[in-house]
PDB file of N, CA and C in Angstrom:
ATOM      1  N   MET A   1       0.843  -1.174   0.000  1.00  0.00           N
ATOM      2  CA  MET A   1       0.000   0.000   0.000  1.00  0.00           C
ATOM      3  C   MET A   1       0.888   1.238   0.000  1.00  0.00           C
ATOM      4  N   GLY A   2       0.291   2.368   0.033  1.00  0.00           N
ATOM      5  CA  GLY A   2       1.058   3.607   0.062  1.00  0.00           C
ATOM      6  C   GLY A   2       1.264   4.159  -1.334  1.00  0.00           C
ATOM      7  N   ILE A   3       2.224   5.027  -1.440  1.00  0.00           N
ATOM      8  CA  ILE A   3       2.524   5.668  -2.716  1.00  0.00           C
ATOM      9  C   ILE A   3       3.628   4.884  -3.400  1.00  0.00           C
ATOM     10  N   GLN A   4       3.311   4.276  -4.516  1.00  0.00           N
ATOM     11  CA  GLN A   4       4.274   3.442  -5.220  1.00  0.00           C
ATOM     12  C   GLN A   4       5.463   4.274  -5.687  1.00  0.00           C
ATOM     13  N   GLY A   5       6.663   3.797  -5.359  1.00  0.00           N
ATOM     14  CA  GLY A   5       7.888   4.459  -5.786  1.00  0.00           C
ATOM     15  C   GLY A   5       8.327   5.618  -4.911  1.00  0.00           C
ATOM     16  N   LEU A   6       7.614   5.868  -3.808  1.00  0.00           N
ATOM     17  CA  LEU A   6       7.945   7.016  -2.962  1.00  0.00           C
ATOM     18  C   LEU A   6       9.309   6.868  -2.293  1.00  0.00           C
ATOM     19  N   LEU A   7       9.575   5.722  -1.681  1.00  0.00           N
ATOM     20  CA  LEU A   7      10.838   5.554  -0.962  1.00  0.00           C
ATOM     21  C   LEU A   7      12.058   5.672  -1.874  1.00  0.00           C
ATOM     22  N   PRO A   8      12.081   5.028  -3.042  1.00  0.00           N
ATOM     23  CA  PRO A   8      13.226   5.228  -3.937  1.00  0.00           C
ATOM     24  C   PRO A   8      13.372   6.692  -4.376  1.00  0.00           C
ATOM     25  N   PHE A   9      12.260   7.367  -4.551  1.00  0.00           N
ATOM     26  CA  PHE A   9      12.282   8.773  -4.950  1.00  0.00           C
ATOM     27  C   PHE A   9      12.935   9.644  -3.873  1.00  0.00           C
ATOM     28  N   LEU A  10      12.694   9.323  -2.615  1.00  0.00           N
ATOM     29  CA  LEU A  10      13.215  10.111  -1.498  1.00  0.00           C
ATOM     30  C   LEU A  10      14.605   9.670  -1.036  1.00  0.00           C
ATOM     31  N   LYS A  11      15.135   8.585  -1.585  1.00  0.00           N
ATOM     32  CA  LYS A  11      16.392   8.009  -1.112  1.00  0.00           C
ATOM     33  C   LYS A  11      17.535   9.017  -1.074  1.00  0.00           C
ATOM     34  N   GLU A  12      17.643   9.887  -2.054  1.00  0.00           N
ATOM     35  CA  GLU A  12      18.733  10.872  -2.114  1.00  0.00           C
ATOM     36  C   GLU A  12      18.752  11.813  -0.918  1.00  0.00           C
ATOM     37  N   ILE A  13      17.600  12.148  -0.391  1.00  0.00           N
ATOM     38  CA  ILE A  13      17.540  13.162   0.666  1.00  0.00           C
ATOM     39  C   ILE A  13      17.329  12.583   2.061  1.00  0.00           C
ATOM     40  N   GLN A  14      17.214  11.265   2.181  1.00  0.00           N
ATOM     41  CA  GLN A  14      16.983  10.705   3.510  1.00  0.00           C
ATOM     42  C   GLN A  14      18.305  10.405   4.207  1.00  0.00           C
ATOM     43  N   ARG A  15      18.255  10.410   5.537  1.00  0.00           N
ATOM     44  CA  ARG A  15      19.435  10.073   6.334  1.00  0.00           C
ATOM     45  C   ARG A  15      18.973   9.350   7.590  1.00  0.00           C
ATOM     46  N   ASP A  16      19.825   8.499   8.112  1.00  0.00           N
ATOM     47  CA  ASP A  16      19.515   7.765   9.335  1.00  0.00           C
ATOM     48  C   ASP A  16      19.843   8.627  10.543  1.00  0.00           C
ATOM     49  N   VAL A  17      18.899   8.724  11.462  1.00  0.00           N
ATOM     50  CA  VAL A  17      19.104   9.435  12.723  1.00  0.00           C
ATOM     51  C   VAL A  17      18.447   8.617  13.829  1.00  0.00           C
ATOM     52  N   HIS A  18      18.947   8.790  15.038  1.00  0.00           N
ATOM     53  CA  HIS A  18      18.339   8.101  16.178  1.00  0.00           C
ATOM     54  C   HIS A  18      17.048   8.818  16.542  1.00  0.00           C
ATOM     55  N   VAL A  19      16.054   8.049  16.935  1.00  0.00           N
ATOM     56  CA  VAL A  19      14.742   8.609  17.255  1.00  0.00           C
ATOM     57  C   VAL A  19      14.822   9.645  18.378  1.00  0.00           C
ATOM     58  N   SER A  20      15.812   9.530  19.245  1.00  0.00           N
ATOM     59  CA  SER A  20      15.932  10.482  20.353  1.00  0.00           C
ATOM     60  C   SER A  20      16.223  11.901  19.870  1.00  0.00           C
ATOM     61  N   SER A  21      16.687  12.053  18.634  1.00  0.00           N
ATOM     62  CA  SER A  21      16.936  13.401  18.106  1.00  0.00           C
ATOM     63  C   SER A  21      15.635  14.180  17.900  1.00  0.00           C
ATOM     64  N   PHE A  22      14.512  13.497  17.986  1.00  0.00           N
ATOM     65  CA  PHE A  22      13.214  14.152  17.845  1.00  0.00           C
ATOM     66  C   PHE A  22      12.545  14.420  19.191  1.00  0.00           C
ATOM     67  N   ARG A  23      13.285  14.190  20.280  1.00  0.00           N
ATOM     68  CA  ARG A  23      12.731  14.404  21.623  1.00  0.00           C
ATOM     69  C   ARG A  23      12.222  15.834  21.752  1.00  0.00           C
ATOM     70  N   GLY A  24      11.011  15.976  22.282  1.00  0.00           N
ATOM     71  CA  GLY A  24      10.421  17.293  22.474  1.00  0.00           C
ATOM     72  C   GLY A  24       9.738  17.851  21.238  1.00  0.00           C
ATOM     73  N   ARG A  25       9.744  17.102  20.164  1.00  0.00           N
ATOM     74  CA  ARG A  25       9.092  17.548  18.924  1.00  0.00           C
ATOM     75  C   ARG A  25       7.902  16.655  18.633  1.00  0.00           C
ATOM     76  N   ARG A  26       7.042  17.125  17.769  1.00  0.00           N
ATOM     77  CA  ARG A  26       5.921  16.300  17.311  1.00  0.00           C
ATOM     78  C   ARG A  26       6.320  15.646  16.002  1.00  0.00           C
ATOM     79  N   VAL A  27       6.028  14.381  15.905  1.00  0.00           N
ATOM     80  CA  VAL A  27       6.313  13.649  14.677  1.00  0.00           C
ATOM     81  C   VAL A  27       5.093  12.807  14.315  1.00  0.00           C
ATOM     82  N   ALA A  28       4.991  12.471  13.070  1.00  0.00           N
ATOM     83  CA  ALA A  28       3.942  11.560  12.613  1.00  0.00           C
ATOM     84  C   ALA A  28       4.586  10.201  12.380  1.00  0.00           C
ATOM     85  N   VAL A  29       3.944   9.170  12.874  1.00  0.00           N
ATOM     86  CA  VAL A  29       4.471   7.817  12.732  1.00  0.00           C
ATOM     87  C   VAL A  29       3.415   6.962  12.047  1.00  0.00           C
ATOM     88  N   ASP A  30       3.803   6.344  10.943  1.00  0.00           N
ATOM     89  CA  ASP A  30       2.907   5.398  10.284  1.00  0.00           C
ATOM     90  C   ASP A  30       3.097   4.058  10.993  1.00  0.00           C
ATOM     91  N   ALA A  31       2.221   3.766  11.909  1.00  0.00           N
ATOM     92  CA  ALA A  31       2.370   2.587  12.762  1.00  0.00           C
ATOM     93  C   ALA A  31       1.637   1.364  12.217  1.00  0.00           C
ATOM     94  N   TYR A  32       1.182   1.418  10.985  1.00  0.00           N
ATOM     95  CA  TYR A  32       0.439   0.293  10.424  1.00  0.00           C
ATOM     96  C   TYR A  32       1.253  -0.996  10.491  1.00  0.00           C
ATOM     97  N   CYS A  33       2.520  -0.914  10.129  1.00  0.00           N
ATOM     98  CA  CYS A  33       3.377  -2.102  10.138  1.00  0.00           C
ATOM     99  C   CYS A  33       3.490  -2.667  11.549  1.00  0.00           C
ATOM    100  N   TRP A  34       3.669  -1.799  12.540  1.00  0.00           N
ATOM    101  CA  TRP A  34       3.760  -2.251  13.930  1.00  0.00           C
ATOM    102  C   TRP A  34       2.454  -2.893  14.372  1.00  0.00           C
ATOM    103  N   LEU A  35       1.329  -2.272  14.027  1.00  0.00           N
ATOM    104  CA  LEU A  35       0.027  -2.832  14.406  1.00  0.00           C
ATOM    105  C   LEU A  35      -0.198  -4.195  13.758  1.00  0.00           C
ATOM    106  N   HIS A  36       0.165  -4.305  12.489  1.00  0.00           N
ATOM    107  CA  HIS A  36      -0.009  -5.571  11.778  1.00  0.00           C
ATOM    108  C   HIS A  36       0.860  -6.653  12.403  1.00  0.00           C
ATOM    109  N   ARG A  37       2.116  -6.339  12.647  1.00  0.00           N
ATOM    110  CA  ARG A  37       3.029  -7.318  13.234  1.00  0.00           C
ATOM    111  C   ARG A  37       2.549  -7.734  14.626  1.00  0.00           C
ATOM    112  N   GLY A  38       2.125  -6.757  15.388  1.00  0.00           N
ATOM    113  CA  GLY A  38       1.634  -7.055  16.730  1.00  0.00           C
ATOM    114  C   GLY A  38       0.351  -7.862  16.713  1.00  0.00           C
ATOM    115  N   ALA A  39      -0.581  -7.496  15.836  1.00  0.00           N
ATOM    116  CA  ALA A  39      -1.853  -8.215  15.749  1.00  0.00           C
ATOM    117  C   ALA A  39      -1.646  -9.647  15.270  1.00  0.00           C
ATOM    118  N   TYR A  40      -0.679  -9.843  14.400  1.00  0.00           N
ATOM    119  CA  TYR A  40      -0.368 -11.187  13.910  1.00  0.00           C
ATOM    120  C   TYR A  40       0.041 -12.093  15.070  1.00  0.00           C
ATOM    121  N   SER A  41       0.724 -11.511  16.053  1.00  0.00           N
ATOM    122  CA  SER A  41       1.221 -12.307  17.178  1.00  0.00           C
ATOM    123  C   SER A  41       0.105 -12.799  18.100  1.00  0.00           C
ATOM    124  N   CYS A  42      -1.060 -12.182  18.039  1.00  0.00           N
ATOM    125  CA  CYS A  42      -2.162 -12.612  18.922  1.00  0.00           C
ATOM    126  C   CYS A  42      -3.485 -12.627  18.162  1.00  0.00           C
ATOM    127  N   ALA A  43      -3.449 -13.121  16.944  1.00  0.00           N
ATOM    128  CA  ALA A  43      -4.635 -13.116  16.082  1.00  0.00           C
ATOM    129  C   ALA A  43      -5.809 -13.878  16.701  1.00  0.00           C
ATOM    130  N   LEU A  44      -5.531 -15.010  17.314  1.00  0.00           N
ATOM    131  CA  LEU A  44      -6.609 -15.810  17.896  1.00  0.00           C
ATOM    132  C   LEU A  44      -7.319 -15.056  19.018  1.00  0.00           C
ATOM    133  N   GLN A  45      -6.539 -14.421  19.901  1.00  0.00           N
ATOM    134  CA  GLN A  45      -7.145 -13.655  20.991  1.00  0.00           C
ATOM    135  C   GLN A  45      -7.978 -12.493  20.450  1.00  0.00           C
ATOM    136  N   LEU A  46      -7.508 -11.869  19.375  1.00  0.00           N
ATOM    137  CA  LEU A  46      -8.260 -10.768  18.764  1.00  0.00           C
ATOM    138  C   LEU A  46      -9.602 -11.250  18.228  1.00  0.00           C
ATOM    139  N   VAL A  47      -9.571 -12.350  17.501  1.00  0.00           N
ATOM    140  CA  VAL A  47     -10.787 -12.869  16.878  1.00  0.00           C
ATOM    141  C   VAL A  47     -11.766 -13.402  17.926  1.00  0.00           C
ATOM    142  N   MET A  48     -11.235 -14.113  18.899  1.00  0.00           N
ATOM    143  CA  MET A  48     -12.092 -14.732  19.914  1.00  0.00           C
ATOM    144  C   MET A  48     -12.482 -13.763  21.029  1.00  0.00           C
ATOM    145  N   LYS A  49     -11.830 -12.598  21.065  1.00  0.00           N
ATOM    146  CA  LYS A  49     -12.089 -11.586  22.098  1.00  0.00           C
ATOM    147  C   LYS A  49     -11.988 -12.192  23.501  1.00  0.00           C
ATOM    148  N   THR A  50     -10.895 -12.926  23.721  1.00  0.00           N
ATOM    149  CA  THR A  50     -10.702 -13.602  25.004  1.00  0.00           C
ATOM    150  C   THR A  50     -10.031 -12.714  26.046  1.00  0.00           C
ATOM    151  N   GLU A  51      -9.492 -11.574  25.635  1.00  0.00           N
ATOM    152  CA  GLU A  51      -8.822 -10.668  26.563  1.00  0.00           C
ATOM    153  C   GLU A  51      -9.271  -9.246  26.283  1.00  0.00           C
ATOM    154  N   LYS A  52      -9.072  -8.373  27.266  1.00  0.00           N
ATOM    155  CA  LYS A  52      -9.337  -6.956  27.044  1.00  0.00           C
ATOM    156  C   LYS A  52      -8.354  -6.445  26.001  1.00  0.00           C
ATOM    157  N   LEU A  53      -8.815  -5.576  25.151  1.00  0.00           N
ATOM    158  CA  LEU A  53      -7.984  -5.072  24.062  1.00  0.00           C
ATOM    159  C   LEU A  53      -6.670  -4.485  24.557  1.00  0.00           C
ATOM    160  N   GLU A  54      -6.723  -3.680  25.622  1.00  0.00           N
ATOM    161  CA  GLU A  54      -5.510  -3.011  26.091  1.00  0.00           C
ATOM    162  C   GLU A  54      -4.486  -3.961  26.700  1.00  0.00           C
ATOM    163  N   SER A  55      -4.888  -5.195  27.015  1.00  0.00           N
ATOM    164  CA  SER A  55      -3.935  -6.148  27.580  1.00  0.00           C
ATOM    165  C   SER A  55      -3.348  -7.088  26.534  1.00  0.00           C
ATOM    166  N   LEU A  56      -3.778  -6.956  25.296  1.00  0.00           N
ATOM    167  CA  LEU A  56      -3.262  -7.824  24.244  1.00  0.00           C
ATOM    168  C   LEU A  56      -1.819  -7.463  23.897  1.00  0.00           C
ATOM    169  N   PRO A  57      -1.032  -8.465  23.553  1.00  0.00           N
ATOM    170  CA  PRO A  57       0.383  -8.225  23.254  1.00  0.00           C
ATOM    171  C   PRO A  57       0.625  -7.204  22.146  1.00  0.00           C
ATOM    172  N   PHE A  58      -0.254  -7.125  21.149  1.00  0.00           N
ATOM    173  CA  PHE A  58       0.020  -6.196  20.061  1.00  0.00           C
ATOM    174  C   PHE A  58      -0.089  -4.745  20.500  1.00  0.00           C
ATOM    175  N   ILE A  59      -0.960  -4.463  21.462  1.00  0.00           N
ATOM    176  CA  ILE A  59      -1.043  -3.106  22.005  1.00  0.00           C
ATOM    177  C   ILE A  59       0.223  -2.802  22.795  1.00  0.00           C
ATOM    178  N   LYS A  60       0.649  -3.758  23.607  1.00  0.00           N
ATOM    179  CA  LYS A  60       1.878  -3.580  24.386  1.00  0.00           C
ATOM    180  C   LYS A  60       3.081  -3.406  23.461  1.00  0.00           C
ATOM    181  N   TYR A  61       3.125  -4.182  22.379  1.00  0.00           N
ATOM    182  CA  TYR A  61       4.213  -4.089  21.403  1.00  0.00           C
ATOM    183  C   TYR A  61       4.278  -2.685  20.804  1.00  0.00           C
ATOM    184  N   CYS A  62       3.152  -2.171  20.358  1.00  0.00           N
ATOM    185  CA  CYS A  62       3.118  -0.839  19.741  1.00  0.00           C
ATOM    186  C   CYS A  62       3.462   0.246  20.747  1.00  0.00           C
ATOM    187  N   MET A  63       2.947   0.134  21.948  1.00  0.00           N
ATOM    188  CA  MET A  63       3.244   1.137  22.970  1.00  0.00           C
ATOM    189  C   MET A  63       4.723   1.126  23.332  1.00  0.00           C
ATOM    190  N   LYS A  64       5.325  -0.047  23.368  1.00  0.00           N
ATOM    191  CA  LYS A  64       6.760  -0.135  23.656  1.00  0.00           C
ATOM    192  C   LYS A  64       7.560   0.571  22.567  1.00  0.00           C
ATOM    193  N   ARG A  65       7.160   0.389  21.315  1.00  0.00           N
ATOM    194  CA  ARG A  65       7.858   1.045  20.204  1.00  0.00           C
ATOM    195  C   ARG A  65       7.730   2.563  20.298  1.00  0.00           C
ATOM    196  N   LEU A  66       6.586   3.039  20.733  1.00  0.00           N
ATOM    197  CA  LEU A  66       6.350   4.480  20.808  1.00  0.00           C
ATOM    198  C   LEU A  66       7.007   5.129  22.017  1.00  0.00           C
ATOM    199  N   THR A  67       7.260   4.363  23.054  1.00  0.00           N
ATOM    200  CA  THR A  67       7.828   4.932  24.277  1.00  0.00           C
ATOM    201  C   THR A  67       9.261   4.479  24.514  1.00  0.00           C
ATOM    202  N   CYS A  68       9.942   4.077  23.463  1.00  0.00           N
ATOM    203  CA  CYS A  68      11.286   3.509  23.618  1.00  0.00           C
ATOM    204  C   CYS A  68      12.336   4.528  24.048  1.00  0.00           C
ATOM    205  N   CYS A  69      12.096   5.787  23.854  1.00  0.00           N
ATOM    206  CA  CYS A  69      13.149   6.782  24.139  1.00  0.00           C
ATOM    207  C   CYS A  69      12.712   7.818  25.143  1.00  0.00           C
TER     208      CYS A  69
END
């Protein structure tokens, strides 16, 4: 999904930086990949609704990624 060819188009101007360099700033994060990966890890619990949503591993996984720094 997304804009086809966008990443190769931007390759010339992108650079790797540590996420902590954005401390105190607002950033937009496309967390779809994190949500998908996390939801995959507990798909049965999601479908069967056997646990509260906020206690599912995929929520914890995404929150850990967002609060890592």
